[in-house]
CSV table of C-alpha atoms in Angstrom, one decimal:
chain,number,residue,atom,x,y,z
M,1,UNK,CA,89.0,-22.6,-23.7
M,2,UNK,CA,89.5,-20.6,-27.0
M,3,UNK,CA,88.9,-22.4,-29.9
M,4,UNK,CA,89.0,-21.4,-33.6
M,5,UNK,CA,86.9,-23.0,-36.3
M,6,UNK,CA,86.9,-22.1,-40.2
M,7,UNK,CA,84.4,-23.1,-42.6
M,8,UNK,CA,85.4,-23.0,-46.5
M,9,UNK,CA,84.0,-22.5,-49.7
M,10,UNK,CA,80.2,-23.8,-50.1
M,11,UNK,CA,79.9,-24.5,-46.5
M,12,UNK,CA,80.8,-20.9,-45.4
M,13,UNK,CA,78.4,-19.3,-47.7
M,14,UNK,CA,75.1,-21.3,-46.8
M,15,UNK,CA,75.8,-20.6,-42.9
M,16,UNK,CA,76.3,-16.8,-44.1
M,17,UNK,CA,80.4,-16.9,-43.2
M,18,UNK,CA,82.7,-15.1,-45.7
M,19,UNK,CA,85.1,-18.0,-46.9
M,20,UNK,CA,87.9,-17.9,-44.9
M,21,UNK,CA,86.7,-16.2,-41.8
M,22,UNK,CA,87.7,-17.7,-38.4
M,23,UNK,CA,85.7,-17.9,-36.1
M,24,UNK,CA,86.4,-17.7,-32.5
M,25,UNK,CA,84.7,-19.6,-29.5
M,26,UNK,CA,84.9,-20.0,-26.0
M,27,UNK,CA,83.9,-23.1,-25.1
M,28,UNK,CA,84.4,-24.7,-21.5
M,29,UNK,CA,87.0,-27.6,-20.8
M,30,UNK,CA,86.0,-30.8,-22.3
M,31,UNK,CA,84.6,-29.4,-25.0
M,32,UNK,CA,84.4,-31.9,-28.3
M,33,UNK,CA,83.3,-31.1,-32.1
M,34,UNK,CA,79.6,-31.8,-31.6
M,35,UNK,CA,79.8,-29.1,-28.7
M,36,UNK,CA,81.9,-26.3,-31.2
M,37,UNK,CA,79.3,-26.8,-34.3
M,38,UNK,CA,76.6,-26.8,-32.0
M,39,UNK,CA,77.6,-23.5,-30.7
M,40,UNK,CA,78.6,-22.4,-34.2
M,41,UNK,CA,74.6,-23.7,-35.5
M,42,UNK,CA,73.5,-21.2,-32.4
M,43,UNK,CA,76.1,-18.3,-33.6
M,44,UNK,CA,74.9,-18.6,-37.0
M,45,UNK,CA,70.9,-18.5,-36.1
M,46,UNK,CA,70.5,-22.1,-37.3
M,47,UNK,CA,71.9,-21.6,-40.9
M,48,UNK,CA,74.9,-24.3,-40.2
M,49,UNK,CA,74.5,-26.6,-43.6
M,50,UNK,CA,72.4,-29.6,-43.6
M,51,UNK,CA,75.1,-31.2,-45.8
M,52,UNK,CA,77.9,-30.5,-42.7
M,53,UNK,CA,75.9,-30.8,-39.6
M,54,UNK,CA,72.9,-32.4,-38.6
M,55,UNK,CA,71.8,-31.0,-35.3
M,56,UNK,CA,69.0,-33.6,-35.3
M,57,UNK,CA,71.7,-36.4,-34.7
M,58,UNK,CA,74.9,-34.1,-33.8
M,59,UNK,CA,76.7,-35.5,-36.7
M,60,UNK,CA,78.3,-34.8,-39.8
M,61,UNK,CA,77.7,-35.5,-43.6
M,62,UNK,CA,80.2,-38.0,-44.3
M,63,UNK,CA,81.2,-35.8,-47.0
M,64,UNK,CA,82.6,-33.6,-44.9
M,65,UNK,CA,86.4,-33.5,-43.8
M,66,UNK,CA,87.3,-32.2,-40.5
M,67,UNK,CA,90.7,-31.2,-39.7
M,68,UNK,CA,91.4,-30.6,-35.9
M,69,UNK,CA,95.0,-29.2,-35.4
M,70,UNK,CA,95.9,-30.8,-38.9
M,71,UNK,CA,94.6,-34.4,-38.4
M,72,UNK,CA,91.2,-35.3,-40.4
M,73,UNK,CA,88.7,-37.0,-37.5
M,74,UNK,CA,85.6,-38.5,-38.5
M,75,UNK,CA,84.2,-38.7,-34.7
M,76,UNK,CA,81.9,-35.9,-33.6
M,77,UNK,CA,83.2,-37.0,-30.0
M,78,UNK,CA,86.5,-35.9,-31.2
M,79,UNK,CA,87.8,-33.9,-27.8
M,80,UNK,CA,89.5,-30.7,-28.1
M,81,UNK,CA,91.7,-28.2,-25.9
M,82,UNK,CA,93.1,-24.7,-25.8
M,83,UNK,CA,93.5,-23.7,-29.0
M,84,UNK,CA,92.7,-26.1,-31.1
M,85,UNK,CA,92.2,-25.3,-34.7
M,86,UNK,CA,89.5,-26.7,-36.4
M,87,UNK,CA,88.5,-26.4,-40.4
M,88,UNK,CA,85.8,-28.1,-42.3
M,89,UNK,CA,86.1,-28.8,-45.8
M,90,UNK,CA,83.7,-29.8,-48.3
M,91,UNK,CA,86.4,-32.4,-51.0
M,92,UNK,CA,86.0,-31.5,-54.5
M,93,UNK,CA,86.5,-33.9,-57.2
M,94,UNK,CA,88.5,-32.2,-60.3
M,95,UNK,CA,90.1,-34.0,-63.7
């Protein structure tokens, strides 16, 4: 199943992504989150950001938000399916 995953801002630039790129994978049915970033850590040669993924654990920062098909998950376990739209954001506090 396709499966399209965007990373923004900070998060982009330390895995070497231009912010706002889309990436595209093809991941086979069943597929959840820890199984997309993990194939995005390989894509990227490794350079996925310790504060979004920890590949040691196959979890994320819990600064991180994840939206999958505009709903924020928390759970790494999160399933997805054809299609599904995933974007990790790094919150910003502003005043």
């Amino acid at each position: 199943m396709l499966i399209s995953l965007k990373l923004t801002g900070l998060l982009a630039m330390r895995a070497n992504i231009k912010p706002g790129e889309v990436l595209q994978f093809q991941l086979p049915e069943g597929a959840r989150l820890v199984d997309l970033f993990a194939a995005c850590d390989e894509k990227v040669g490794g350079r996925m950001p310790a504060n979004l993924w920890n590949r040691t654990t196959r979890s994320f920062h819990e600064s991180i938000m994840i939206m999958v098909d505009g709903q924020q998950v928390k759970d790494p376990h999160t399933p997805l399916r054809e299609g599904s739209s995933v974007i990790a954001l790094l919150p910003m506090a502003g005043g």
